[in-house]
Short mmCIF file of C-alpha atoms in Angstrom, two decimals:
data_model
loop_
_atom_site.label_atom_id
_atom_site.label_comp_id
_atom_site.label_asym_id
_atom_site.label_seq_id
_atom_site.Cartn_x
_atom_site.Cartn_y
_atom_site.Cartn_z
CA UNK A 258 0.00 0.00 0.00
CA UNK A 259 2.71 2.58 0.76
CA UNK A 260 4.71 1.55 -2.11
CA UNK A 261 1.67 2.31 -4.35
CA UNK A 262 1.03 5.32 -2.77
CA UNK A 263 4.87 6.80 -2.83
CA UNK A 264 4.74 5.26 -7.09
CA UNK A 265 1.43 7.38 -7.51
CA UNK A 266 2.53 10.46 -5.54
CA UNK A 267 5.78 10.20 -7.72
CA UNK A 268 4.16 9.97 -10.98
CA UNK A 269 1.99 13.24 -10.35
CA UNK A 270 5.08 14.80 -9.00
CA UNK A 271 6.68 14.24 -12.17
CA UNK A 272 3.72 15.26 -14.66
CA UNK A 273 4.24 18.35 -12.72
CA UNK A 274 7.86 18.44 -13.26
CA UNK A 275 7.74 17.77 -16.99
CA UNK A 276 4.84 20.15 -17.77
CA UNK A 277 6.22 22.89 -15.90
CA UNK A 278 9.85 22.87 -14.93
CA UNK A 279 11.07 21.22 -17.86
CA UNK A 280 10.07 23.31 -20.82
CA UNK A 281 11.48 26.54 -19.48
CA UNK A 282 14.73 26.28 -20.16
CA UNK A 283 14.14 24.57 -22.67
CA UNK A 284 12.11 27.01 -24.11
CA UNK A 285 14.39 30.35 -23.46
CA UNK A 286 17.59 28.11 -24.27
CA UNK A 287 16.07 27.83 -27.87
CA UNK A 288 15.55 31.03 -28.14
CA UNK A 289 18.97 32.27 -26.93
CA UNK A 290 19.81 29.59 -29.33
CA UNK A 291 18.39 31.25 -32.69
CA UNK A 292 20.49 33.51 -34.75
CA UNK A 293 18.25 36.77 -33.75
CA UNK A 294 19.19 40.06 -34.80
CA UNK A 295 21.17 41.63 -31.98
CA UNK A 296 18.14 43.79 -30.47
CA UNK A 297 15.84 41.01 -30.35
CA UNK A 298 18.97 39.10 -29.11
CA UNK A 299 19.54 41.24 -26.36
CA UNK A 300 15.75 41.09 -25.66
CA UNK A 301 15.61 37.90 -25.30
CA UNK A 302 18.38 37.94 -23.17
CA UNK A 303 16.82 40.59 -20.71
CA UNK A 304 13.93 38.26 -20.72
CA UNK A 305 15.95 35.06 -19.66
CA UNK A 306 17.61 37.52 -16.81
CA UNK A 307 14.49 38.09 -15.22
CA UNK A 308 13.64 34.77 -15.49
CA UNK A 309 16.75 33.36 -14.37
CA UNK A 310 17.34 36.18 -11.34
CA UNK A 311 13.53 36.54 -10.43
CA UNK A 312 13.02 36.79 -6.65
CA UNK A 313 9.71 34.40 -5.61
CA UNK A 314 9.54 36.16 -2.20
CA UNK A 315 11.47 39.65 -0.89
CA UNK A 316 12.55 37.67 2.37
CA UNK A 317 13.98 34.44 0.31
CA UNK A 318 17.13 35.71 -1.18
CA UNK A 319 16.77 32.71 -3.48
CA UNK A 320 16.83 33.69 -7.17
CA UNK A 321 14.28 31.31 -9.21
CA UNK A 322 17.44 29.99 -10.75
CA UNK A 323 18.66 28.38 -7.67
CA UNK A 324 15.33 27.20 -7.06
CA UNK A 325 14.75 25.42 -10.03
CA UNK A 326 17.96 23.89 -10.29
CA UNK A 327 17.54 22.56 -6.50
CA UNK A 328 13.89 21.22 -7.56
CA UNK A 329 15.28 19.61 -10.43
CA UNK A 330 18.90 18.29 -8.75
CA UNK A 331 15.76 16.75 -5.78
CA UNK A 332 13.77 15.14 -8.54
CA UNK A 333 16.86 13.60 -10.10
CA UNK A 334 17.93 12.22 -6.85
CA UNK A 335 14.57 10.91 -6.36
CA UNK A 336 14.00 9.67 -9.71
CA UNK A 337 17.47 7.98 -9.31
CA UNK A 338 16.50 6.53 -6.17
CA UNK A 339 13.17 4.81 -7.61
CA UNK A 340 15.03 3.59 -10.63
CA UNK A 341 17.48 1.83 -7.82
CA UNK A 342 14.63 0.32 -5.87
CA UNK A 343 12.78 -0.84 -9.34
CA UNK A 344 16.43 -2.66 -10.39
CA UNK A 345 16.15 -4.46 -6.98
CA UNK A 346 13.05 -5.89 -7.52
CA UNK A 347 13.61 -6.85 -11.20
CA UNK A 348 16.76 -8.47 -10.33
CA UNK A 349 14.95 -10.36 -7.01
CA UNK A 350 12.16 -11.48 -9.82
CA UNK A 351 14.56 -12.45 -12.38
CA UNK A 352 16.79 -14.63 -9.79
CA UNK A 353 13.80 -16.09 -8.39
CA UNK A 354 12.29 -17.16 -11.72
CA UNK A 355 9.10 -15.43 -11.35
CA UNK A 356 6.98 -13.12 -13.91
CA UNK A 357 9.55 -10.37 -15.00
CA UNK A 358 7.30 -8.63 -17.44
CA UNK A 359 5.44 -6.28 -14.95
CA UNK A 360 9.07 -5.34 -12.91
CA UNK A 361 10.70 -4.46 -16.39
CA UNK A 362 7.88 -2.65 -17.44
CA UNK A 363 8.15 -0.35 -14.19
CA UNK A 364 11.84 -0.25 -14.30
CA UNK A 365 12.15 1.25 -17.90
CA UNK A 366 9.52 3.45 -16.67
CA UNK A 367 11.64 4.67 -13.81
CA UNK A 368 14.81 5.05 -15.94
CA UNK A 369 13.43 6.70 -18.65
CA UNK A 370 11.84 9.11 -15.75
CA UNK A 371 15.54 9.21 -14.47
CA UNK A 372 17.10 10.10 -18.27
CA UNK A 373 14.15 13.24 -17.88
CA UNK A 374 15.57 14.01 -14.73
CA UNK A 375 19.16 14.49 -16.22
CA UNK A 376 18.19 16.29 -19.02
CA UNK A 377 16.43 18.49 -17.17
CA UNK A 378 19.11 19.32 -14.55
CA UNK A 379 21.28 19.55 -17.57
CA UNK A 380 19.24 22.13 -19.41
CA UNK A 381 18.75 24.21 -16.27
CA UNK A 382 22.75 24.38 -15.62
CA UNK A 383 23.65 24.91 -19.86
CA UNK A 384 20.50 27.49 -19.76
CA UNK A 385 22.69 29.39 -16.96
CA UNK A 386 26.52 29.01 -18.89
CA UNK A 387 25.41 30.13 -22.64
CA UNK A 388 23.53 33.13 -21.11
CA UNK A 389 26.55 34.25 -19.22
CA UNK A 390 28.94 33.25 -21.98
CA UNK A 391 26.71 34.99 -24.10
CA UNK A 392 26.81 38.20 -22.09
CA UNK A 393 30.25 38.09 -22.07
CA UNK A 394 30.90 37.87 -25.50
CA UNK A 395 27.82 40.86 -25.89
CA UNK A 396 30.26 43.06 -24.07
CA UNK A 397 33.37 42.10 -25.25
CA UNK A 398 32.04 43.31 -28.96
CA UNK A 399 30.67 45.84 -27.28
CA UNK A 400 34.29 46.94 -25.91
CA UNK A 401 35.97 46.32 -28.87
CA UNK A 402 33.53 48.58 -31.37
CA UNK A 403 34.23 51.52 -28.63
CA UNK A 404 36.48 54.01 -30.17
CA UNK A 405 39.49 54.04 -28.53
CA UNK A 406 41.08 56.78 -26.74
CA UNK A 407 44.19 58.33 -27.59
CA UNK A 408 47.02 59.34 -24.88
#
């Protein structure tokens, strides 16, 4: 009964997850992505900052960045941890000659949940690098457009 209820509780968990933590850096990383002209570019980028830095709550000096990251660094963990157990009891089922079918079914189930988890970790944390590689490169052409001053 408590396994069910932990499986069902994960599996609405991770709708949730999918639906709305995974598609937004996915999203804004495809846009960063697109060869833009440079003000649409750098709108684009404005848009990710606030995003990316957005406060949820004046007295949590967490930016939604961190947040997001942590909830998707959790659900890996977790969805790591359920692939684990669902190994166990494949393996148990396979040494004891019973019906494997159901086990396997749940196990590829829970790995390709973990393989979601990664990626989505994984976009969060390339999301963050390309749009502070790409702000650094913005103001290093910025910089070197400047006219430079003579001593």
């Amino acid at each position: 009964p408590f396994a069910i209820a932990v499986t069902s509780t994960m599996v609405s968990y991770f709708s949730l997850y999918v639906n709305f933590m995974f598609p937004i850096p996915a999203v804004l990383l495809c846009l960063l992505l697109l060869p833009l002209p440079l003000g649409v570019q750098t709108s684009v980028l404005s848009l990710t900052d606030s995003i990316l830095f957005f406060q949820p709550h004046p007295n949590f000096k967490v930016s939604l960045f961190w947040l997001c990251f942590a909830i998707s660094a959790a659900t890996l963990y977790f969805s790591y941890e359920e692939y684990d157990g669902r190994k166990e009891i494949y393996l148990t089922a396979k040494r004891n000659g019973g019906q494997t079918a159901p086990s396997l079914v749940k196990l590829m189930g829970a790995e390709r949940n973990c393989w979601i988890s990664v990626t989505g970790c994984g976009l969060w944390l390339l999301l963050h690098r390309y749009r502070s590689l790409l702000k650094r490169c913005n103001r290093a052409e910025a910089a070197a457009h400047e006219p430079k001053k003579s001593e």
